[in-house]
Amino acid sequence: MLCLGRSLDSPCTLALLVGFQFAFVVYFSLGGFKGLVSVLVRSADPEFDYSKPHDVYTNLSQLGAPLIHPETTGATALASGREHLKDCPDPSPLLVGPVAVLLSSSFSLDQIRDRNPLVLPGGRYLPPDCEPRHHTAVIIPYRNRQAHLRALLYHLHPFLQRQQLHYGIYIVHQMGNSTFNRAKLLNVGVKEALKDGEWQCLFLHDVDLLPENDHNLYVCDPKSPKHVSVAMDKFRYRLPYPQYFGGVSALTPDQYMKMNGFPNQYWGWGGEDDDIAARVRLSGMKITRPSVAVGHYKMIKHRGDRGNEENPRRFDLLIRTRSNWKSDGLNSLTYELLSKELEPLYTNLSVHIGEDPRKPQKTHPPYKSPEGSQKKQTPPKAPGSTDLQKTQKAKKDAAGGPGRERGGSVSEGQGGSHQDGGVRKANETRGVALPGRLGNHSFGVPAQEGGVKNVSAQVT
C-alpha cells in the first residue's frame, strides 16, 4: 500500500517486481500449485523410516494361546468359546510399521507352520484374545511359483496376525498347460471363498508381492474398491499411471458383484488390470488408495514364464470393455473344481478353467500333489486328459505346489484331494446365489454405466 501512487522507477516498485519474480520461480520449482500446497499444508499422512525395518515376526510372542481347537475352521471357530471376548482395539497395538522383507525364503512349509502355531488348517487365523473387526479372504492366482509362495506365506502370516484380523489364504492353482489366465482364476477364487460364508473383504493378491508396512491394513473400503500396492519398488515406489490397478487390490463382495467381477478373456500377460480399472468406473464406483508412505511393496524378481506370454489381443479386448463388461465376468464364469484341500498354511483350490481359444487344445499333464500336502490320494481326472492314474507314478517325485501369477507369472503343480475324495464340477451360470453370513449375492450387475472412453495398456 505504501507504493501506491509512486513512479515505476521508485525503489518500492522495483522491490515489488523482484518479489513477484522470486515468487514465480519458487512456484514452478515446487511443481506448480500442487507442490506449493504440499509445502504450505502439512500432510496428515504418517512418516516412516524404511531404512530401519523391524523383523516381520516382531510382537507375535504377545499373542495368547488359541481358545479354539486346532482342527476347528470357518464359521464354527467364530462361535467356539469366544462369546466373552471384547472387540479388538483399533488400531492394533501390535503394529510396528516398516518390516524387513526376505525375497527368497529358505524355510520349508513345515518350518513356516512351526513359526505360525496359531494359524488354523486352510490358512485361517483368528485373534486369540479379542473379537476381530474385519474378516478378509486373501486370494492368490498361482502356477509353478513354489519359491515365491513360500516367501509370501513366511511373510504374510505374521504380517496379518499383527493386524488382528480374521483372515484366510486361498491359493487358486491353474492345472494343465494352458495359457495362464490371472483374472479368471481370481473370479474362481472369489466364488469358492464366498462359499465359506465368512468373508466381508476380498484381497486379490499376486504371489510375488510382499508388503513392507503393517500399517497397510488388509481391510476393505466400504464405499469404493481399493488399489493397495500403490508404491512398488519395481516402479521406484511411485504409481506408474493414475488408473493402475495391478498387484494387490481389495473389494467387498458387493463391489465385486456390482462390477461383474473380472474379465475371463485375458489369456496371457497384460491388459486385465486396465480392464478391471475401467469396470470400476463403468459400474459407477471410484478407486481409492492408501497413502504412498504406507502402500510399499517389494516384488520378487523373476523371468518371463512359459505359458504366460504377452497377450497380443489385450488392446483389442480393452477397446471392447465398455460393451463387454456386463456379459464377460462372474455371470459368464465356467470352471471345474478338481479338488479343495485345507493345507496347514492355505486352502488349495486346484481348478481347470478351460483352454486359450487362440491355441489348439492339449491334454493335461499329470496331476501333482501340492508341496507339503498331508494326503496322498489318487487324483481326479481333468476333462480331456489322459489317464492320470497311469502317469502319476512316473511323476510322483516332481515338484508341485501352488504359486501365483501376477499378470505375468506362471506356475504349475499344486494339487490336493477333496475331503470326500471326489470331483466337484462347478459350471457357473447367471443368478447363482452365494450362501453364508454375508447373505445371498446374485451375479447380476446394474445397468447404469459410467463414462470412460480411453483405457491405457498395462505397463511392462
XYZ file of C-alpha atoms in Angstrom:
460
model
C 0.000 0.000 0.000
C 2.939 2.330 0.620
C 3.967 2.069 -3.056
C 0.661 3.281 -4.469
C 0.939 6.465 -6.462
C 4.710 6.281 -6.819
C 6.576 6.186 -10.148
C 7.569 2.882 -11.757
C 11.251 3.584 -11.192
C 10.892 4.064 -7.449
C 12.724 1.657 -5.104
C 9.386 0.397 -3.731
C 8.097 -0.580 -7.154
C 11.348 -2.307 -8.043
C 11.148 -4.277 -4.806
C 7.653 -5.453 -5.698
C 8.807 -6.591 -9.136
C 11.703 -8.529 -7.644
C 9.326 -10.108 -5.123
C 6.913 -11.257 -7.837
C 9.783 -12.756 -9.836
C 11.019 -14.624 -6.779
C 7.512 -15.985 -6.049
C 7.188 -17.055 -9.709
C 10.463 -19.013 -9.538
C 9.517 -20.683 -6.237
C 6.054 -21.620 -7.556
C 7.370 -23.556 -10.529
C 10.375 -25.004 -8.719
C 7.918 -26.690 -6.341
C 5.956 -28.220 -9.203
C 3.139 -25.719 -9.507
C 0.015 -25.445 -7.395
C 0.044 -28.991 -6.028
C 3.649 -28.724 -4.938
C 3.032 -25.377 -3.300
C 0.037 -26.734 -1.403
C 2.047 -29.718 -0.196
C 4.594 -27.320 1.319
C 2.099 -24.900 2.860
C -0.324 -27.556 4.134
C 1.193 -30.187 6.371
C 0.173 -33.702 5.252
C -1.786 -35.855 7.686
C -0.072 -38.998 6.402
C 2.394 -40.568 8.845
C 6.076 -40.681 8.032
C 8.023 -43.944 8.259
C 11.708 -44.739 8.286
C 12.141 -47.651 5.890
C 15.897 -47.710 6.495
C 15.314 -49.367 9.894
C 12.679 -52.076 9.371
C 11.524 -54.483 12.076
C 11.602 -58.236 11.782
C 8.333 -59.421 10.307
C 7.769 -61.740 13.308
C 8.051 -58.892 15.847
C 5.363 -58.889 18.592
C 3.944 -62.316 17.747
C 5.035 -63.537 21.174
C 2.427 -61.187 22.659
C -0.365 -63.230 21.159
C -2.084 -65.508 23.657
C -2.847 -69.202 23.398
C -5.633 -70.182 20.988
C -9.086 -70.531 22.501
C -10.275 -72.997 19.861
C -9.270 -76.492 18.842
C -6.651 -76.506 16.061
C -8.918 -78.595 13.839
C -11.726 -76.032 14.045
C -12.182 -73.871 10.962
C -14.510 -71.357 9.397
C -17.717 -70.140 10.951
C -17.545 -72.853 13.635
C -14.474 -71.176 15.086
C -16.315 -67.869 15.437
C -18.757 -69.459 17.880
C -16.343 -71.675 19.808
C -15.933 -70.247 23.302
C -15.356 -66.686 22.123
C -18.607 -65.095 23.260
C -16.961 -63.290 26.175
C -14.247 -61.634 24.092
C -14.237 -57.893 23.508
C -13.677 -56.320 20.113
C -10.058 -55.997 19.055
C -8.620 -52.494 19.593
C -8.464 -50.151 16.633
C -5.709 -49.698 15.637
C -3.952 -52.868 16.690
C -1.307 -52.266 19.391
C 0.914 -54.905 17.734
C 1.729 -52.844 14.620
C 5.360 -51.857 14.129
C 5.399 -50.052 10.751
C 8.101 -50.959 8.206
C 9.145 -54.619 8.238
C 12.077 -56.409 6.651
C 11.319 -58.399 3.505
C 13.050 -61.655 2.583
C 12.622 -62.019 -1.168
C 13.899 -65.612 -1.109
C 12.876 -67.763 1.823
C 14.963 -70.796 2.742
C 12.211 -72.013 5.072
C 10.173 -75.082 4.208
C 6.398 -75.082 4.587
C 6.764 -77.160 7.762
C 9.161 -74.606 9.232
C 6.822 -71.748 8.332
C 3.967 -73.612 10.004
C 6.051 -74.039 13.145
C 6.679 -70.297 13.248
C 2.940 -69.622 12.986
C 1.386 -72.018 15.544
C -1.906 -70.083 15.769
C -2.728 -70.485 12.082
C -5.553 -72.988 11.589
C -5.915 -75.543 8.765
C -6.728 -73.867 5.480
C -4.556 -70.871 6.348
C -7.197 -69.395 8.691
C -6.459 -67.190 11.665
C -8.497 -65.681 14.490
C -7.037 -63.374 17.172
C -6.935 -65.487 20.354
C -7.719 -62.706 22.825
C -10.221 -60.403 21.078
C -13.056 -60.464 18.577
C -11.851 -59.356 15.116
C -13.457 -56.334 13.494
C -12.583 -57.429 9.947
C -12.896 -60.710 8.012
C -10.614 -60.892 4.964
C -10.042 -63.594 2.334
C -6.675 -63.312 0.557
C -6.976 -64.864 -2.926
C -3.810 -65.687 -4.876
C -3.798 -66.905 -8.514
C -0.994 -69.417 -8.926
C 1.002 -71.791 -11.085
C 4.613 -73.004 -10.797
C 5.790 -70.495 -8.205
C 6.773 -72.670 -5.250
C 9.658 -70.455 -4.095
C 7.527 -67.321 -4.377
C 4.713 -68.965 -2.461
C 6.972 -69.935 0.430
C 8.344 -66.396 0.635
C 4.835 -64.938 0.652
C 3.483 -67.334 3.282
C 6.520 -66.769 5.515
C 5.941 -63.009 5.323
C 2.177 -62.593 5.095
C 1.019 -64.734 8.017
C 2.793 -62.758 10.770
C 2.073 -59.517 8.913
C -1.688 -60.146 9.060
C -1.684 -61.583 12.592
C -0.344 -58.285 13.953
C -3.313 -56.531 12.337
C -5.622 -58.724 14.462
C -7.746 -59.777 11.500
C -9.795 -62.877 10.926
C -8.298 -63.996 7.622
C -7.877 -66.959 5.311
C -5.460 -67.530 2.421
C -6.707 -69.214 -0.776
C -4.328 -70.468 -3.475
C -6.138 -70.856 -6.817
C -3.959 -73.253 -8.791
C -4.474 -73.420 -12.541
C -3.963 -77.014 -13.633
C -2.733 -78.026 -17.050
C -0.522 -76.403 -19.683
C -2.984 -73.858 -20.992
C -2.070 -70.180 -21.116
C -2.281 -68.570 -17.695
C -5.415 -66.526 -17.013
C -4.949 -64.423 -13.876
C -8.303 -62.617 -13.941
C -10.345 -65.787 -14.435
C -8.515 -67.511 -11.576
C -9.417 -64.567 -9.340
C -13.063 -64.985 -10.309
C -12.852 -68.658 -9.349
C -11.165 -67.808 -6.052
C -13.849 -65.273 -5.142
C -16.637 -67.710 -5.968
C -15.120 -70.528 -3.920
C -14.101 -68.313 -0.985
C -17.594 -66.850 -0.666
C -18.993 -70.363 -0.414
C -17.360 -70.486 3.010
C -19.716 -67.679 4.012
C -17.419 -65.808 6.400
C -15.653 -63.078 4.426
C -16.502 -59.380 4.282
C -13.430 -58.340 2.282
C -11.671 -59.878 -0.724
C -7.945 -59.195 -1.141
C -6.747 -60.135 -4.631
C -3.023 -60.683 -4.285
C -0.153 -61.523 -6.620
C 2.201 -64.155 -5.245
C 5.374 -62.155 -5.906
C 4.445 -59.008 -3.948
C 5.401 -58.620 -0.289
C 4.048 -55.696 1.798
C 6.621 -53.595 3.656
C 4.477 -51.749 6.203
C 1.918 -53.364 8.520
C 0.022 -50.067 8.790
C -1.131 -51.002 5.283
C -4.248 -52.673 6.653
C -5.733 -55.613 4.770
C -9.278 -54.351 5.131
C -11.730 -53.042 2.541
C -13.079 -49.560 1.979
C -16.853 -49.998 2.347
C -17.506 -47.248 -0.224
C -15.060 -47.971 -3.040
C -12.746 -50.638 -4.479
C -9.230 -50.119 -3.154
C -5.947 -50.445 -5.031
C -3.427 -51.329 -2.331
C 0.009 -51.803 -3.948
C 0.463 -48.117 -4.769
C 4.242 -47.912 -4.198
C 6.151 -50.883 -5.623
C 9.932 -50.995 -5.777
C 9.572 -52.061 -9.424
C 8.194 -48.582 -10.185
C 10.548 -46.755 -7.768
C 7.768 -46.558 -5.192
C 5.534 -44.478 -7.404
C 2.200 -45.145 -9.050
C 3.048 -45.850 -12.718
C -0.138 -44.174 -14.014
C -3.368 -42.894 -12.422
C -5.632 -45.814 -13.347
C -3.169 -48.578 -12.492
C -4.968 -51.381 -10.617
C -2.435 -54.221 -10.684
C -0.672 -56.188 -7.980
C -2.853 -56.104 -4.863
C -6.433 -54.813 -4.698
C -9.336 -55.102 -2.276
C -13.102 -55.159 -2.784
C -16.147 -56.055 -0.731
C -18.312 -58.858 -2.153
C -20.966 -56.306 -3.124
C -18.434 -54.171 -5.001
C -17.125 -57.226 -6.808
C -20.626 -58.235 -7.880
C -21.503 -54.697 -8.952
C -18.645 -54.625 -11.475
C -19.394 -58.216 -12.571
C -16.062 -59.408 -11.245
C -13.068 -59.638 -13.540
C -12.939 -60.447 -17.279
C -12.458 -64.070 -18.341
C -10.984 -63.470 -21.813
C -7.462 -62.271 -20.969
C -5.222 -65.270 -21.636
C -1.562 -64.430 -21.061
C 0.146 -61.382 -19.642
C -1.245 -57.884 -19.743
C -4.439 -55.893 -20.077
C -6.675 -57.384 -17.388
C -5.672 -54.807 -14.757
C -6.722 -51.920 -17.005
C -9.955 -53.721 -17.871
C -10.698 -54.058 -14.161
C -9.993 -50.362 -13.532
C -12.386 -49.488 -16.352
C -15.057 -51.772 -14.850
C -14.805 -49.906 -11.565
C -15.600 -46.626 -13.298
C -18.210 -48.069 -15.669
C -20.108 -49.511 -12.702
C -20.278 -46.066 -11.080
C -17.515 -46.522 -8.489
C -14.166 -44.881 -7.860
C -10.745 -46.286 -6.993
C -9.345 -45.418 -3.560
C -5.767 -45.922 -2.378
C -3.733 -45.801 0.820
C -1.010 -43.190 1.044
C 2.222 -43.810 -0.837
C 4.041 -43.681 2.511
C 2.110 -46.773 3.631
C 1.478 -48.819 0.472
C 5.067 -50.026 -0.049
C 5.656 -53.421 -1.696
C 8.691 -55.336 -2.872
C 8.409 -57.570 -5.913
C 10.260 -60.867 -6.195
C 12.191 -60.622 -9.437
C 11.671 -63.382 -11.963
C 11.959 -64.081 -15.646
C 9.068 -64.375 -18.036
C 7.120 -67.596 -17.671
C 6.304 -70.130 -20.306
C 2.545 -70.225 -20.705
C 2.138 -66.606 -19.617
C 3.474 -64.808 -22.650
C 2.355 -61.318 -23.575
C -1.263 -61.256 -24.689
C -1.390 -59.897 -28.276
C -5.168 -59.387 -28.040
C -5.120 -57.188 -24.936
C -5.568 -53.883 -26.788
C -8.495 -55.212 -28.830
C -10.120 -56.518 -25.643
C -9.604 -53.209 -23.824
C -11.343 -51.326 -26.609
C -14.410 -53.531 -26.091
C -14.532 -53.270 -22.297
C -17.433 -50.788 -22.350
C -19.617 -53.150 -24.377
C -18.433 -56.434 -22.818
C -18.126 -55.855 -19.067
C -21.734 -56.750 -18.294
C -21.585 -60.052 -20.169
C -17.994 -61.170 -19.523
C -17.263 -61.749 -15.844
C -18.742 -63.563 -12.885
C -22.022 -64.113 -14.701
C -20.269 -65.990 -17.538
C -17.691 -67.867 -15.448
C -17.220 -71.580 -16.155
C -14.682 -73.831 -14.476
C -14.226 -77.221 -12.854
C -13.036 -77.540 -9.274
C -10.779 -80.592 -9.279
C -10.013 -80.517 -5.566
C -10.174 -78.397 -2.441
C -7.765 -79.188 0.368
C -7.129 -77.475 3.692
C -3.358 -77.312 3.929
C -1.726 -76.096 7.160
C -0.940 -72.646 5.726
C -3.518 -72.154 2.964
C -6.594 -73.551 1.262
C -5.580 -75.113 -2.041
C -8.060 -74.948 -4.928
C -6.960 -76.944 -7.977
C -9.084 -75.891 -10.937
C -9.469 -76.385 -14.657
C -10.561 -73.131 -16.319
C -10.578 -74.171 -19.959
C -8.203 -73.537 -22.830
C -6.854 -70.457 -24.546
C -9.053 -70.146 -27.669
C -6.047 -68.936 -29.684
C -4.199 -72.241 -29.279
C -5.105 -75.857 -30.117
C -6.308 -77.809 -27.113
C -3.816 -80.119 -25.446
C -4.125 -82.928 -22.978
C -3.492 -82.057 -19.364
C -0.226 -83.085 -17.664
C -0.129 -85.491 -14.744
C -1.660 -84.308 -11.513
C 0.945 -83.242 -8.946
C 0.427 -83.302 -5.207
C 0.921 -79.874 -3.619
C 4.108 -79.175 -1.759
C 3.671 -80.001 1.883
C 0.419 -81.873 1.304
C -0.578 -84.144 4.143
C -2.543 -86.516 1.946
C -1.564 -88.907 -0.817
C -4.592 -89.806 -2.862
C -5.273 -90.780 -6.427
C -6.129 -87.514 -8.156
C -9.246 -86.886 -10.211
C -9.153 -86.645 -13.970
C -9.478 -83.327 -15.723
C -11.697 -83.132 -18.821
C -9.902 -84.287 -21.935
C -6.829 -85.533 -20.052
C -5.028 -88.865 -20.443
C -5.204 -91.484 -17.738
C -3.790 -89.500 -14.808
C -3.566 -92.572 -12.602
C -1.129 -94.209 -15.015
C 1.089 -91.166 -15.354
C 1.108 -90.092 -11.715
C 3.507 -92.857 -10.665
C 6.118 -91.707 -13.183
C 5.804 -88.122 -11.917
C 5.500 -88.717 -8.178
C 8.859 -87.043 -7.450
C 8.117 -83.935 -9.492
C 7.835 -80.673 -7.567
C 4.296 -79.466 -7.028
C 2.554 -76.730 -5.153
C 0.678 -73.564 -5.585
C 2.198 -70.483 -6.990
C 0.829 -67.284 -8.258
C 0.822 -65.292 -11.333
C 0.723 -61.666 -11.384
C -0.495 -60.769 -14.787
C 2.718 -62.353 -15.788
C 3.726 -65.336 -13.639
C 3.115 -68.977 -14.329
C 3.187 -71.926 -12.080
C 2.164 -75.476 -12.208
C 1.855 -78.260 -9.835
C -0.242 -77.578 -6.802
C -2.921 -80.018 -6.199
C -4.736 -81.753 -3.435
C -7.607 -84.075 -2.837
C -11.020 -83.001 -1.716
C -12.116 -84.135 1.700
C -14.568 -86.584 0.254
C -12.091 -87.695 -2.425
C -14.483 -86.751 -5.200
C -14.532 -84.237 -8.002
C -16.863 -81.281 -7.712
C -17.905 -79.747 -11.017
C -18.888 -76.122 -10.769
C -20.000 -74.608 -14.045
C -21.168 -71.182 -13.012
C -24.286 -69.720 -14.539
C -26.226 -66.494 -14.183
C -28.013 -65.745 -10.960
C -26.202 -68.218 -8.727
C -26.681 -67.270 -5.076
C -23.880 -67.252 -2.544
C -24.979 -68.575 0.860
C -23.493 -67.603 4.191
C -23.454 -64.885 6.795
C -22.920 -62.244 4.138
C -26.330 -63.034 2.683
C -27.245 -64.243 -0.779
C -25.456 -62.408 -3.572
C -26.538 -62.574 -7.194
C -24.058 -62.380 -10.026
C -26.165 -59.789 -11.822
C -24.835 -56.251 -12.291
C -26.710 -52.924 -12.556
C -27.420 -51.404 -15.921
C -26.025 -47.964 -15.102
C -22.763 -47.039 -16.872
C -20.062 -44.509 -16.234
C -18.154 -42.522 -18.792
C -14.765 -43.999 -19.516
C -13.700 -43.862 -23.154
C -9.974 -44.442 -23.124
C -8.129 -47.174 -21.254
C -4.355 -47.299 -21.199
C -2.477 -50.542 -21.668
C -0.724 -52.241 -18.771
C 2.804 -51.033 -18.023
C 5.510 -53.615 -18.654
